């Protein structure tokens, strides 16, 4: 049976959030993942209105009981949202779609969306991985390689990475000498094997430091819990990060949630308003679902009020000429950058550590691409793969000794963030949003994405690799 990574990861995430009933839908391929039986609303008058509207609708609808409709209290902090229970999650049917239909007519009268799903926000390799890391010898070169330039604490650009924490030996990697932040909570299991996604934040920091040496990088382990958090809690965690460190020049965020809503995530309203009032530029990953369904907060880049605040980044394949097979796409993706098989630090250099693959490779690209993409190569069998038990296939294990190759819009994002920071240093620009706009305006590079020629950003030290097209069977 072909491995279905989204389904495999759904069960993995559910185990990491055992007290939160989750569900997928309505189209699994779109990557929608949310809390079952709960809608998210703004606290106050709108919450009371939605609660009454849903209860009235359920009373008039055969087969749906209004007894479970109740507010679950406002979230802590200043996020300004609350959850409303709209059904019993122990029952088989998910009542969220019914509840959302109940408020659609009222939304037309109010002039804005009043309720939405409580999505799971996840790092952009979590619910649908671009791939898993592949070992590279510690003597191998990084790609992108370290750019020329020196670190000056007086002029260094401040970059906040909101992700998983830093591995314990990250300072053994020379490029991370000016990186600080949270330590990864747990790196290995009882057998000394790396947990899934350990090193994700470290890998991102290594790319940033390579592209932009004159940066002060802070990595916050906001997404340690399998890289997943409920939308209702996400803004609070973002506020905690910026309150702790102050608003940086740039936030590099390789996380988000797929949603068919066209005006963003209700749970991020308060954070996005405060972000807009700052000078910080949010550089956000477009996601790895191979879809044009908006992935938030990256998709805020397409809303006029946030056009100068958010830079959304898709991933290019190894030759830089076209999109990577897994990359989300659409008019809401502002720019693309290399994001397939980049090389950076996964651990420090203090010794090898084993990793067991979680997902099996595919016989052909799961997104229909016709080149030797990361879906197919290298070949391996993973722990979570559906049908593995019936075949008796043993999961593959590798050893990491410093560097790795890894793919995803997660890693195209720090490439773009680093290029904005590098421009700020090169031109003495102090406003990151102006620097981002000028960087895009100055680029003449283009890539072909779904038949369109779109802006592309390439670090001078990035090495393109020709793609290989598999031979057709005889």
Short mmCIF file of N, CA, C and O in Angstrom, two decimals, residues 151 156-162 164-183 200-210 212-220 245 344-345:
data_model
loop_
_atom_site.label_atom_id
_atom_site.label_comp_id
_atom_site.label_asym_id
_atom_site.label_seq_id
_atom_site.Cartn_x
_atom_site.Cartn_y
_atom_site.Cartn_z
N UNK A 151 30.27 39.36 11.52
CA UNK A 151 29.24 39.65 12.51
C UNK A 151 29.62 40.91 13.28
O UNK A 151 30.72 41.02 13.81
N UNK A 156 23.92 44.08 13.76
CA UNK A 156 23.33 42.78 13.40
C UNK A 156 21.81 42.88 13.33
O UNK A 156 21.16 43.53 14.15
N UNK A 157 21.24 42.21 12.35
CA UNK A 157 19.79 42.18 12.16
C UNK A 157 19.21 41.12 13.09
O UNK A 157 19.68 39.98 13.14
N UNK A 158 18.18 41.50 13.84
CA UNK A 158 17.55 40.58 14.77
C UNK A 158 16.53 39.69 14.08
O UNK A 158 15.59 40.19 13.45
N UNK A 159 16.71 38.37 14.18
CA UNK A 159 15.78 37.41 13.56
C UNK A 159 15.28 36.45 14.64
O UNK A 159 16.08 35.83 15.34
N UNK A 160 13.97 36.33 14.75
CA UNK A 160 13.35 35.40 15.67
C UNK A 160 12.82 34.20 14.88
O UNK A 160 12.01 34.37 13.96
N UNK A 161 13.28 33.01 15.22
CA UNK A 161 12.79 31.77 14.61
C UNK A 161 11.83 31.12 15.59
O UNK A 161 12.21 30.77 16.71
N UNK A 162 10.57 30.98 15.18
CA UNK A 162 9.55 30.33 16.02
C UNK A 162 9.38 28.92 15.49
O UNK A 162 8.83 28.70 14.42
N UNK A 164 10.92 24.52 16.57
CA UNK A 164 11.42 23.65 17.62
C UNK A 164 12.70 24.25 18.16
O UNK A 164 13.33 25.10 17.52
N UNK A 165 13.12 23.81 19.35
CA UNK A 165 14.28 24.41 19.98
C UNK A 165 15.60 23.95 19.38
O UNK A 165 15.64 23.14 18.45
N UNK A 166 16.68 24.47 19.94
CA UNK A 166 18.03 24.17 19.47
C UNK A 166 18.54 22.86 20.09
O UNK A 166 18.32 22.60 21.26
N UNK A 167 19.23 22.07 19.27
CA UNK A 167 19.84 20.87 19.82
C UNK A 167 20.96 21.26 20.77
O UNK A 167 21.53 22.36 20.68
N UNK A 168 21.27 20.37 21.70
CA UNK A 168 22.16 20.73 22.81
C UNK A 168 23.55 21.13 22.35
O UNK A 168 24.22 21.93 23.01
N UNK A 169 24.01 20.57 21.23
CA UNK A 169 25.38 20.84 20.80
C UNK A 169 25.44 21.77 19.59
O UNK A 169 26.41 21.75 18.82
N UNK A 170 24.45 22.64 19.45
CA UNK A 170 24.39 23.48 18.24
C UNK A 170 25.58 24.42 18.14
O UNK A 170 26.00 24.77 17.04
N UNK A 171 26.14 24.84 19.27
CA UNK A 171 27.27 25.78 19.21
C UNK A 171 28.53 25.13 18.67
O UNK A 171 29.51 25.82 18.37
N UNK A 172 28.53 23.80 18.52
CA UNK A 172 29.66 23.13 17.89
C UNK A 172 29.69 23.37 16.39
O UNK A 172 30.72 23.12 15.75
N UNK A 173 28.59 23.86 15.84
CA UNK A 173 28.53 24.19 14.41
C UNK A 173 28.91 25.66 14.26
O UNK A 173 28.22 26.54 14.78
N UNK A 174 30.03 25.97 13.61
CA UNK A 174 30.57 27.33 13.62
C UNK A 174 29.59 28.42 13.20
O UNK A 174 29.61 29.52 13.76
N UNK A 175 28.72 28.14 12.22
CA UNK A 175 27.82 29.18 11.75
C UNK A 175 26.81 29.61 12.81
O UNK A 175 26.21 30.68 12.70
N UNK A 176 26.61 28.79 13.85
CA UNK A 176 25.61 29.10 14.87
C UNK A 176 26.22 29.77 16.11
O UNK A 176 25.60 29.78 17.18
N UNK A 177 27.38 30.35 15.94
CA UNK A 177 28.07 30.96 17.08
C UNK A 177 27.28 32.11 17.68
O UNK A 177 27.43 32.43 18.87
N UNK A 178 26.45 32.78 16.88
CA UNK A 178 25.68 33.93 17.37
C UNK A 178 24.19 33.61 17.45
O UNK A 178 23.35 34.50 17.32
N UNK A 179 23.89 32.35 17.69
CA UNK A 179 22.51 31.91 17.81
C UNK A 179 22.23 31.52 19.26
O UNK A 179 23.03 30.86 19.91
N UNK A 180 21.07 31.94 19.76
CA UNK A 180 20.68 31.62 21.13
C UNK A 180 19.20 31.25 21.14
O UNK A 180 18.52 31.31 20.11
N UNK A 181 18.71 30.88 22.32
CA UNK A 181 17.30 30.58 22.44
C UNK A 181 17.02 29.37 23.29
O UNK A 181 17.81 29.01 24.17
N UNK A 182 15.89 28.73 23.02
CA UNK A 182 15.44 27.60 23.82
C UNK A 182 16.12 26.31 23.38
O UNK A 182 16.33 26.07 22.19
N UNK A 183 16.41 25.47 24.35
CA UNK A 183 16.94 24.15 24.04
C UNK A 183 15.79 23.21 23.66
O UNK A 183 14.67 23.35 24.14
N UNK A 200 14.84 20.58 13.63
CA UNK A 200 14.18 21.42 12.63
C UNK A 200 14.53 22.89 12.83
O UNK A 200 14.94 23.58 11.89
N UNK A 201 14.41 23.39 14.06
CA UNK A 201 14.76 24.78 14.34
C UNK A 201 16.24 25.06 14.16
O UNK A 201 16.64 26.13 13.71
N UNK A 202 17.08 24.09 14.53
CA UNK A 202 18.53 24.23 14.36
C UNK A 202 18.89 24.30 12.88
O UNK A 202 19.74 25.11 12.47
N UNK A 203 18.28 23.45 12.07
CA UNK A 203 18.53 23.44 10.63
C UNK A 203 18.17 24.80 10.02
O UNK A 203 18.92 25.36 9.21
N UNK A 204 17.03 25.35 10.43
CA UNK A 204 16.59 26.66 9.92
C UNK A 204 17.58 27.74 10.33
O UNK A 204 17.96 28.60 9.51
N UNK A 205 18.01 27.73 11.59
CA UNK A 205 18.98 28.72 12.05
C UNK A 205 20.27 28.64 11.26
O UNK A 205 20.90 29.66 10.94
N UNK A 206 20.71 27.41 10.93
CA UNK A 206 21.93 27.25 10.14
C UNK A 206 21.81 27.85 8.75
O UNK A 206 22.76 28.46 8.25
N UNK A 207 20.64 27.71 8.11
CA UNK A 207 20.43 28.33 6.80
C UNK A 207 20.46 29.84 6.91
O UNK A 207 21.11 30.54 6.11
N UNK A 208 19.77 30.38 7.91
CA UNK A 208 19.76 31.84 8.11
C UNK A 208 21.17 32.39 8.30
O UNK A 208 21.56 33.40 7.68
N UNK A 209 21.94 31.72 9.16
CA UNK A 209 23.29 32.20 9.45
C UNK A 209 24.19 32.10 8.23
O UNK A 209 25.09 32.94 8.05
N UNK A 210 23.98 31.09 7.38
CA UNK A 210 24.78 30.96 6.17
C UNK A 210 24.47 32.08 5.18
O UNK A 210 25.39 32.67 4.59
N UNK A 212 22.97 35.03 5.85
CA UNK A 212 23.13 36.38 6.42
C UNK A 212 23.99 36.29 7.67
O UNK A 212 23.47 36.13 8.78
N UNK A 213 25.32 36.39 7.54
CA UNK A 213 26.20 36.25 8.71
C UNK A 213 25.99 37.31 9.78
O UNK A 213 26.20 37.03 10.96
N UNK A 214 25.56 38.51 9.39
CA UNK A 214 25.42 39.59 10.36
C UNK A 214 24.00 39.59 10.95
O UNK A 214 23.21 40.52 10.76
N UNK A 215 23.69 38.52 11.66
CA UNK A 215 22.37 38.37 12.27
C UNK A 215 22.51 37.89 13.71
O UNK A 215 23.41 37.12 14.04
N UNK A 216 21.62 38.38 14.55
CA UNK A 216 21.42 37.82 15.89
C UNK A 216 20.18 36.94 15.80
O UNK A 216 19.06 37.45 15.69
N UNK A 217 20.37 35.64 15.84
CA UNK A 217 19.27 34.69 15.66
C UNK A 217 18.86 34.14 17.01
O UNK A 217 19.69 33.63 17.77
N UNK A 218 17.56 34.26 17.31
CA UNK A 218 16.99 33.67 18.52
C UNK A 218 15.98 32.61 18.09
O UNK A 218 15.07 32.90 17.31
N UNK A 219 16.14 31.40 18.60
CA UNK A 219 15.24 30.30 18.27
C UNK A 219 14.38 29.98 19.48
O UNK A 219 14.91 29.68 20.56
N UNK A 220 13.08 30.08 19.32
CA UNK A 220 12.15 29.76 20.39
C UNK A 220 11.44 28.44 20.09
O UNK A 220 10.91 28.25 18.99
N UNK A 245 11.41 38.54 23.97
CA UNK A 245 12.61 39.03 23.28
C UNK A 245 12.44 40.42 22.67
O UNK A 245 13.41 40.99 22.16
N UNK A 344 22.25 21.73 5.82
CA UNK A 344 22.49 22.57 6.98
C UNK A 344 22.75 21.68 8.17
O UNK A 344 22.84 20.44 8.05
N UNK A 345 22.86 22.29 9.36
CA UNK A 345 23.16 21.53 10.58
C UNK A 345 21.90 20.90 11.13
O UNK A 345 20.88 21.57 11.32
#
